[in-house]
């Protein structure tokens, strides 16, 4: 009797005569199966992250319009001393404690006095906006995080980060970031390795192709233009995730690549009895002209934040907060009683990994290149939404009456050991570094193997029917 190969697999003679082609086809089938299942299962999480990311990218410009009354004032005359502006804020909110000041630098921008207030979360502050030319208070808003996100952007930032579900919700964003690079990288391999007659089809969609082929052309070309940006978003998003972020921090510390701390923040020794007195004395030292003297002593230009000491015996810290190119993130510590700089920290002295992390976070948040950065993020988010939609559409069009069948199992058997071993080793290493990739992958492998065993048992238990005729001996 003649024996036919199972559907979807090349004949045995072809597999043995052309091992190179068999290895390539096996690898492609393995990547296709991973890309398919990862796309189907992770796509809903990626879709939420993409839509919320798109809205967040637009919020930078939106808050300038929504909160223009607090952020902008007519520019006329010279700016008042910073101390007078702080006093104006304290007069309006005597119940608050000044935590930091962000002086007006841009023409027509207000000064922001950051204060503590009852009812705020740990990452929130009350910002009192002061007209630097006339000393009038223009309003107050709750701001969130180091970027001082105003209420609209803060809401979208939290929605993107954890769906307003707190620590439990952070698993969603980490799961999406942990698998985005897998889906994007797998799609790149599949699209580049696909046979085509014209090279332009690699980068330019063919709108003349009908049905599923046309959708595949759009999916592949948009994907190849987006893949670098998507993998960048995945990598930078993981740096401040809960699980992978902690492992990255451990690696940075082991390599001595963490951001260094500012020296000279301690300016004296105090006993317990005098803590309160010294703390108030240090704070009162800047209620006159002291805060202007502290800022002038550091000689730091551009947007800065003057951070008040949280406890007695600590220095005031003046730090640059410009996250656009070129980054200005130097900082200095100043003794409030003498006005002397007691320590400096230059961004140029950061270890390379710490610099790259800071730059990556700024780009991920849309700060590094300003409006251009935000437009690029919006384009990437919109591209990811389209890729997901086209992916599901192709899956639907594979079947006659709905979603098509999954990619067949067992593709890894056609992959030679020299290629399979590095893949397995890389997956184990990545799973250890990125737990929200490793745990789901391990669960899928176990579940897939169990399903395969059940199906194999059923096939062996089923009665065998012999067919004669054209396939008979």
Coordinates of C-alpha atoms in Angstrom, one line a residue:
X1 CA 0.0 0.0 0.0
X2 CA 1.2 3.5 -0.7
X3 CA 1.4 5.8 2.3
X4 CA 0.5 9.5 2.1
X5 CA 2.0 12.1 4.4
X6 CA -0.3 13.9 6.8
X7 CA -1.9 17.1 5.5
X8 CA 0.4 20.1 5.7
X9 CA 3.6 18.1 5.9
X10 CA 6.0 17.4 3.0
X11 CA 6.6 13.8 1.8
X12 CA 9.3 11.8 3.7
X13 CA 11.5 11.7 0.6
X14 CA 11.5 15.5 0.3
X15 CA 12.2 15.9 4.0
X16 CA 15.2 13.7 3.8
X17 CA 16.6 14.9 0.5
X18 CA 16.3 18.6 1.3
X19 CA 17.1 19.0 5.1
X20 CA 17.9 22.7 4.7
X21 CA 14.5 23.5 3.3
X22 CA 12.8 21.2 5.9
X23 CA 14.6 23.0 8.7
X24 CA 13.5 26.4 7.4
X25 CA 10.0 25.3 6.9
X26 CA 9.9 23.8 10.4
X27 CA 11.2 27.0 11.9
X28 CA 8.7 29.1 10.0
X29 CA 5.9 26.8 11.0
X30 CA 7.0 27.1 14.7
X31 CA 7.2 30.9 14.5
X32 CA 3.8 30.9 12.8
X33 CA 2.2 28.9 15.5
X34 CA 3.7 31.0 18.2
X35 CA 2.7 34.2 16.4
X36 CA -0.8 33.0 15.9
X37 CA -1.5 31.9 19.4
X38 CA 0.3 34.8 21.0
X39 CA -1.7 37.2 18.7
X40 CA -5.0 35.6 19.5
X41 CA -4.6 35.4 23.2
X42 CA -2.6 38.6 23.9
X43 CA -4.3 40.9 21.3
X44 CA -7.2 42.0 23.6
X45 CA -4.7 43.2 26.2
X46 CA -2.6 44.9 23.5
X47 CA -5.7 46.5 22.1
X48 CA -6.5 48.1 25.4
X49 CA -2.9 49.2 25.9
X50 CA -2.8 50.7 22.3
X51 CA -6.1 52.6 22.7
X52 CA -5.2 54.0 26.1
X53 CA -1.6 54.8 24.8
X54 CA -3.1 56.6 21.9
X55 CA -5.2 58.7 24.2
X56 CA -2.3 59.4 26.5
X57 CA -0.1 60.5 23.6
X58 CA -2.8 63.1 22.7
X59 CA -3.3 64.2 26.3
X60 CA 0.0 66.3 26.4
X61 CA -1.5 68.8 24.0
X62 CA -5.0 68.4 25.3
X63 CA -4.1 69.5 28.8
X64 CA -2.5 72.7 27.5
X65 CA -5.9 73.6 26.1
X66 CA -8.1 72.3 29.0
X67 CA -6.0 73.9 31.7
X68 CA -4.8 77.0 29.9
X69 CA -6.2 79.3 32.6
X70 CA -3.9 77.8 35.2
X71 CA -0.9 77.3 32.9
X72 CA -0.7 80.5 30.9
X73 CA -0.8 84.2 31.8
X74 CA -0.1 87.4 29.7
X75 CA 3.6 88.1 29.8
X76 CA 4.3 91.7 30.9
X77 CA 7.2 93.2 32.7
X78 CA 9.8 91.4 34.8
X79 CA 9.2 88.3 36.9
X80 CA 8.8 88.8 40.6
X81 CA 11.3 87.3 43.0
X82 CA 10.5 83.6 43.4
X83 CA 10.1 84.0 47.2
X84 CA 7.2 86.4 46.7
X85 CA 5.5 83.9 44.4
X86 CA 5.9 81.1 47.0
X87 CA 4.5 83.5 49.7
X88 CA 1.4 84.1 47.5
X89 CA 0.8 80.4 47.2
X90 CA 1.2 79.8 50.9
X91 CA -1.3 82.7 51.6
X92 CA -3.9 80.9 49.6
X93 CA -3.2 77.5 51.1
X94 CA -1.9 78.0 54.6
X95 CA -2.9 74.5 55.5
X96 CA -0.5 73.0 53.0
X97 CA 3.3 72.4 53.3
X98 CA 5.5 73.5 50.5
X99 CA 7.3 70.5 49.0
X100 CA 8.8 71.9 45.9
X101 CA 8.7 74.9 43.4
X102 CA 8.9 74.8 39.7
X103 CA 9.8 78.4 38.6
X104 CA 8.3 79.9 35.4
X105 CA 10.9 79.6 32.6
X106 CA 8.9 79.8 29.4
X107 CA 7.5 83.3 28.6
X108 CA 3.9 83.5 29.8
X109 CA 4.1 80.3 31.9
X110 CA 3.0 80.2 35.5
X111 CA 5.1 79.2 38.5
X112 CA 4.1 76.0 40.1
X113 CA 4.3 75.7 43.9
X114 CA 3.9 72.0 44.9
X115 CA 2.3 71.4 48.3
X116 CA 1.0 68.5 50.4
X117 CA -2.7 68.4 51.2
X118 CA -5.1 66.1 52.9
X119 CA -6.7 63.4 50.8
X120 CA -4.0 63.0 48.2
X121 CA -2.3 59.7 47.3
X122 CA 1.4 59.1 47.7
X123 CA 2.2 60.0 44.1
X124 CA 0.0 63.2 44.1
X125 CA 0.7 66.8 45.0
X126 CA -1.3 70.0 45.1
X127 CA 0.0 72.4 42.5
X128 CA -0.8 76.1 43.1
X129 CA -0.2 78.2 39.9
X130 CA 1.1 81.7 40.5
X131 CA 1.4 84.5 37.9
X132 CA 5.1 85.3 38.0
X133 CA 4.6 88.9 36.8
X134 CA 1.8 90.0 39.1
X135 CA 1.9 87.5 41.9
X136 CA -1.7 86.4 41.5
X137 CA -2.8 82.8 42.1
X138 CA -4.4 81.5 39.0
X139 CA -5.8 78.3 40.5
X140 CA -4.8 75.0 41.9
X141 CA -4.9 71.4 40.6
X142 CA -3.9 68.0 41.7
X143 CA -0.8 66.7 39.8
X144 CA 0.5 63.2 39.5
X145 CA 4.0 61.7 39.2
X146 CA 7.3 63.3 38.3
X147 CA 5.9 64.7 35.0
X148 CA 3.3 66.6 36.9
X149 CA 0.4 65.1 34.9
X150 CA -2.7 67.2 35.3
X151 CA -6.1 65.4 36.0
X152 CA -6.9 64.4 32.5
X153 CA -3.5 63.0 31.6
X154 CA -3.2 61.5 35.1
X155 CA -6.4 59.6 34.6
X156 CA -5.3 58.3 31.2
X157 CA -1.8 57.5 32.6
X158 CA -3.3 55.3 35.3
X159 CA -5.8 53.7 32.9
X160 CA -2.9 52.8 30.6
X161 CA -0.8 51.5 33.5
X162 CA -3.3 49.5 35.5
X163 CA -6.9 50.2 34.4
X164 CA -7.5 52.0 37.7
X165 CA -7.3 48.6 39.4
X166 CA -4.1 49.3 41.4
X167 CA -1.4 46.8 41.8
X168 CA -3.6 43.9 40.5
X169 CA -4.3 45.8 37.3
X170 CA -0.6 46.3 36.6
X171 CA -0.4 42.7 35.6
X172 CA -2.4 43.6 32.5
X173 CA 0.0 46.1 31.2
X174 CA 3.0 44.0 32.1
X175 CA 1.5 41.0 30.3
X176 CA 0.9 43.1 27.2
X177 CA 4.4 44.5 27.3
X178 CA 5.9 41.1 27.9
X179 CA 4.4 39.6 24.8
X180 CA 4.4 42.6 22.5
X181 CA 8.0 42.0 21.5
X182 CA 7.2 38.3 20.8
X183 CA 4.3 39.1 18.6
X184 CA 6.1 41.9 16.8
X185 CA 9.3 39.9 16.3
X186 CA 7.5 36.8 15.1
X187 CA 5.5 38.8 12.6
X188 CA 8.8 40.3 11.3
X189 CA 10.3 36.9 10.8
X190 CA 7.2 35.6 9.0
X191 CA 6.9 38.6 6.7
X192 CA 10.6 38.8 5.7
X193 CA 10.8 35.0 5.1
X194 CA 7.7 35.0 2.9
X195 CA 8.5 34.4 -0.8
X196 CA 7.6 37.3 -3.0
X197 CA 8.3 38.3 -6.6
X198 CA 8.8 42.0 -6.0
X199 CA 10.9 43.6 -3.2
X200 CA 8.6 46.5 -2.9
X201 CA 5.9 44.2 -1.7
X202 CA 7.9 43.9 1.5
X203 CA 7.4 47.6 2.4
X204 CA 4.4 48.8 0.3
X205 CA 0.9 47.2 0.6
X206 CA -0.7 45.9 -2.6
X207 CA -4.2 47.3 -2.6
X208 CA -5.2 45.3 -5.6
X209 CA -5.1 42.0 -3.8
X210 CA -8.5 40.8 -2.8
X211 CA -9.8 39.3 0.4
X212 CA -7.4 37.7 2.8
X213 CA -4.3 38.3 0.6
X214 CA -5.0 42.0 0.6
X215 CA -5.5 42.1 4.3
X216 CA -2.2 40.1 4.8
X217 CA -0.4 42.7 2.6
X218 CA -1.7 45.5 4.8
X219 CA -0.9 43.6 8.0
X220 CA 2.6 42.8 6.9
X221 CA 3.7 46.1 5.5
X222 CA 2.3 48.2 8.4
X223 CA 3.9 45.7 10.8
X224 CA 7.3 46.0 9.3
X225 CA 7.2 49.8 9.5
X226 CA 6.0 49.6 13.1
X227 CA 8.1 46.7 14.5
X228 CA 11.1 48.7 15.7
X229 CA 8.8 51.2 17.6
X230 CA 6.7 48.4 19.0
X231 CA 9.7 46.5 20.3
X232 CA 11.0 49.7 21.8
X233 CA 7.7 50.4 23.6
X234 CA 7.8 46.8 24.9
X235 CA 11.4 47.1 26.3
X236 CA 10.9 50.5 27.9
X237 CA 7.5 49.6 29.3
X238 CA 9.1 46.7 31.1
X239 CA 11.6 48.9 32.8
X240 CA 9.0 50.2 35.3
X241 CA 6.8 47.1 35.5
X242 CA 6.3 45.3 38.8
X243 CA 8.0 41.9 38.1
X244 CA 10.3 42.5 35.1
X245 CA 11.2 46.0 36.4
X246 CA 12.4 44.5 39.7
X247 CA 14.7 42.1 37.9
X248 CA 16.0 44.8 35.6
X249 CA 16.8 46.9 38.7
X250 CA 18.7 43.9 40.2
X251 CA 20.7 43.5 37.0
X252 CA 21.5 47.3 37.0
X253 CA 22.7 47.1 40.6
X254 CA 24.8 44.0 39.9
X255 CA 26.5 45.8 37.0
X256 CA 26.9 49.0 39.0
X257 CA 24.7 50.7 36.3
X258 CA 22.0 52.2 38.5
X259 CA 21.5 56.0 38.6
X260 CA 23.8 57.4 41.2
X261 CA 22.6 59.4 44.2
X262 CA 23.2 63.1 44.8
X263 CA 25.9 63.6 47.4
X264 CA 25.9 66.4 50.0
X265 CA 22.2 66.2 50.9
X266 CA 23.0 66.0 54.6
X267 CA 24.2 69.4 55.8
X268 CA 24.5 69.0 59.6
X269 CA 24.0 66.8 62.7
X270 CA 21.0 67.3 64.9
X271 CA 19.8 65.8 68.1
X272 CA 16.2 64.6 68.5
X273 CA 15.2 67.6 70.7
X274 CA 16.1 70.2 68.1
X275 CA 14.7 68.5 65.0
X276 CA 11.5 70.4 64.8
X277 CA 13.1 73.8 65.5
X278 CA 15.9 73.2 63.0
X279 CA 13.4 72.0 60.3
X280 CA 11.3 75.1 60.7
X281 CA 14.4 77.3 60.7
X282 CA 15.6 75.7 57.5
X283 CA 12.2 76.2 55.9
X284 CA 11.8 79.7 57.1
X285 CA 15.2 80.5 55.6
X286 CA 13.7 80.5 52.1
X287 CA 10.5 82.5 52.9
X288 CA 12.4 85.7 52.3
X289 CA 14.9 86.0 49.4
X290 CA 16.6 82.7 50.4
X291 CA 14.9 80.6 47.7
X292 CA 16.2 82.9 45.0
X293 CA 19.7 82.6 46.5
X294 CA 19.5 78.8 46.6
X295 CA 18.5 78.7 42.9
X296 CA 21.2 81.1 41.9
X297 CA 23.9 79.2 43.8
X298 CA 23.4 76.1 41.7
X299 CA 23.7 77.9 38.3
X300 CA 21.4 75.4 36.8
X301 CA 19.5 76.7 33.8
X302 CA 16.3 75.6 32.0
X303 CA 13.3 74.1 33.7
X304 CA 14.2 73.2 37.3
X305 CA 12.5 72.0 40.5
X306 CA 13.6 73.2 43.9
X307 CA 12.8 70.4 46.4
X308 CA 12.4 71.4 50.0
X309 CA 14.1 69.2 52.6
X310 CA 11.7 66.5 54.0
X311 CA 13.5 66.4 57.3
X312 CA 15.9 68.6 59.3
X313 CA 19.6 68.3 58.6
X314 CA 18.9 67.9 54.9
X315 CA 19.8 70.2 52.0
X316 CA 17.5 71.8 49.4
X317 CA 17.8 70.0 46.1
X318 CA 17.7 71.8 42.8
X319 CA 17.3 69.5 39.8
X320 CA 16.9 70.1 36.1
X321 CA 13.7 68.5 34.8
X322 CA 14.1 69.0 31.1
X323 CA 13.4 65.6 29.5
X324 CA 13.7 66.8 25.9
X325 CA 16.7 66.6 23.6
X326 CA 19.3 67.4 24.8
X327 CA 18.4 66.1 28.2
X328 CA 19.2 68.5 31.1
X329 CA 18.9 66.5 34.3
X330 CA 21.8 67.7 36.5
X331 CA 21.1 68.3 40.2
X332 CA 22.7 70.1 43.1
X333 CA 22.3 70.1 46.9
X334 CA 22.4 73.5 48.7
X335 CA 22.7 74.2 52.5
X336 CA 19.8 76.6 53.3
X337 CA 21.7 78.3 56.1
X338 CA 24.8 79.2 54.2
X339 CA 23.6 79.1 50.6
X340 CA 26.6 76.9 49.7
X341 CA 26.4 74.0 47.2
X342 CA 27.3 70.9 49.1
X343 CA 27.1 68.4 46.3
X344 CA 26.4 68.1 42.5
X345 CA 25.4 65.3 40.2
X346 CA 25.8 65.6 36.4
X347 CA 23.7 63.5 34.0
X348 CA 26.9 63.1 32.0
X349 CA 28.3 61.1 34.9
X350 CA 25.4 58.5 34.9
X351 CA 26.4 55.0 33.8
X352 CA 25.4 54.2 30.2
X353 CA 22.6 51.8 31.2
X354 CA 21.1 54.4 33.5
X355 CA 21.3 57.1 30.7
X356 CA 19.6 54.8 28.2
X357 CA 16.9 53.9 30.7
X358 CA 16.2 57.6 31.4
X359 CA 16.1 58.4 27.7
X360 CA 13.9 55.4 26.9
X361 CA 11.4 56.4 29.6
X362 CA 11.3 60.0 28.3
X363 CA 10.6 58.7 24.8
X364 CA 8.0 56.2 26.0
X365 CA 6.1 59.0 27.8
X366 CA 6.3 61.4 24.8
X367 CA 8.7 63.9 26.2
X368 CA 12.0 63.3 24.4
X369 CA 11.2 65.1 21.1
X370 CA 8.1 67.0 22.3
X371 CA 5.2 67.2 19.8
X372 CA 7.1 65.0 17.3
X373 CA 7.5 62.3 19.9
X374 CA 3.8 62.4 20.8
X375 CA 2.8 62.2 17.1
X376 CA 5.1 59.2 16.7
X377 CA 3.6 57.4 19.7
X378 CA 0.1 58.1 18.4
X379 CA 1.0 56.7 15.0
X380 CA 2.5 53.5 16.7
X381 CA -0.6 53.1 18.8
X382 CA -2.9 53.5 15.8
X383 CA -0.8 51.1 13.8
X384 CA -1.0 48.5 16.6
X385 CA -4.8 48.9 16.7
X386 CA -5.0 48.3 12.9
X387 CA -2.6 45.3 13.1
X388 CA -4.8 43.6 15.7
X389 CA -7.9 44.3 13.7
X390 CA -6.4 42.9 10.5
X391 CA -5.0 39.9 12.3
X392 CA -8.4 38.9 13.6
X393 CA -9.9 39.6 10.1
X394 CA -7.4 37.2 8.5
X395 CA -8.2 34.6 11.1
X396 CA -11.9 35.0 10.3
X397 CA -11.3 34.7 6.5
X398 CA -9.3 31.5 6.9
X399 CA -12.5 29.6 7.7
X400 CA -15.5 29.1 5.4
X401 CA -18.0 29.9 8.1
X402 CA -16.0 31.8 10.7
X403 CA -12.6 31.6 12.3
X404 CA -10.2 29.2 10.7
X405 CA -8.4 26.3 12.3
X406 CA -5.3 26.9 14.4
X407 CA -1.8 26.2 13.0
X408 CA -1.1 22.4 13.3
X409 CA 0.9 21.1 16.2
X410 CA 4.2 19.4 16.0
X411 CA 6.2 22.0 14.0
X412 CA 9.1 21.8 16.4
X413 CA 9.8 18.2 15.4
X414 CA 11.0 19.4 12.0
X415 CA 13.5 21.9 13.5
X416 CA 17.0 20.6 13.8
X417 CA 18.6 20.4 17.3
X418 CA 21.2 23.0 16.5
X419 CA 18.4 25.6 15.8
X420 CA 16.0 24.3 18.4
X421 CA 18.4 24.4 21.4
X422 CA 19.2 28.1 21.2
X423 CA 15.4 28.9 20.8
X424 CA 14.6 26.9 24.0
X425 CA 17.6 28.4 25.9
X426 CA 16.5 31.9 24.8
X427 CA 12.9 31.3 25.8
X428 CA 14.1 30.0 29.3
X429 CA 16.3 33.1 29.7
X430 CA 13.6 35.5 28.6
X431 CA 11.1 33.8 30.8
X432 CA 13.3 34.2 33.9
X433 CA 13.9 37.9 33.2
X434 CA 10.3 38.6 32.1
X435 CA 8.0 36.5 34.3
X436 CA 4.8 37.6 32.6
X437 CA 6.2 36.0 29.4
X438 CA 7.7 32.9 31.0
X439 CA 4.7 31.8 33.2
X440 CA 2.1 32.0 30.4
X441 CA 4.5 30.4 27.9
X442 CA 5.1 27.5 30.3
X443 CA 1.3 27.1 30.9
X444 CA 0.6 27.1 27.2
X445 CA 3.3 24.4 26.6
X446 CA 1.9 22.2 29.3
X447 CA -1.7 22.7 28.1
X448 CA -0.8 22.1 24.5
X449 CA 1.1 18.9 25.4
X450 CA -1.9 17.7 27.4
X451 CA -4.2 18.3 24.5
X452 CA -1.9 16.5 22.2
X453 CA -1.7 13.5 24.5
X454 CA -5.5 13.3 24.7
X455 CA -5.9 13.5 20.9
X456 CA -3.2 10.9 20.4
X457 CA -4.9 8.5 22.9
X458 CA -8.3 9.0 21.1
X459 CA -6.7 8.3 17.7
X460 CA -5.2 5.0 19.0
X461 CA -8.4 4.0 20.7
X462 CA -10.5 4.6 17.6
X463 CA -11.2 1.6 15.3
X464 CA -9.1 1.4 12.1
X465 CA -11.0 1.4 8.8
X466 CA -9.1 0.0 5.7
X467 CA -9.9 1.7 2.4
X468 CA -9.2 -0.1 -0.9
X469 CA -9.3 1.2 -4.4
X470 CA -7.0 3.9 -5.7
X471 CA -4.9 3.9 -2.5
X472 CA -4.8 0.1 -2.3
X473 CA -1.8 -2.1 -3.0

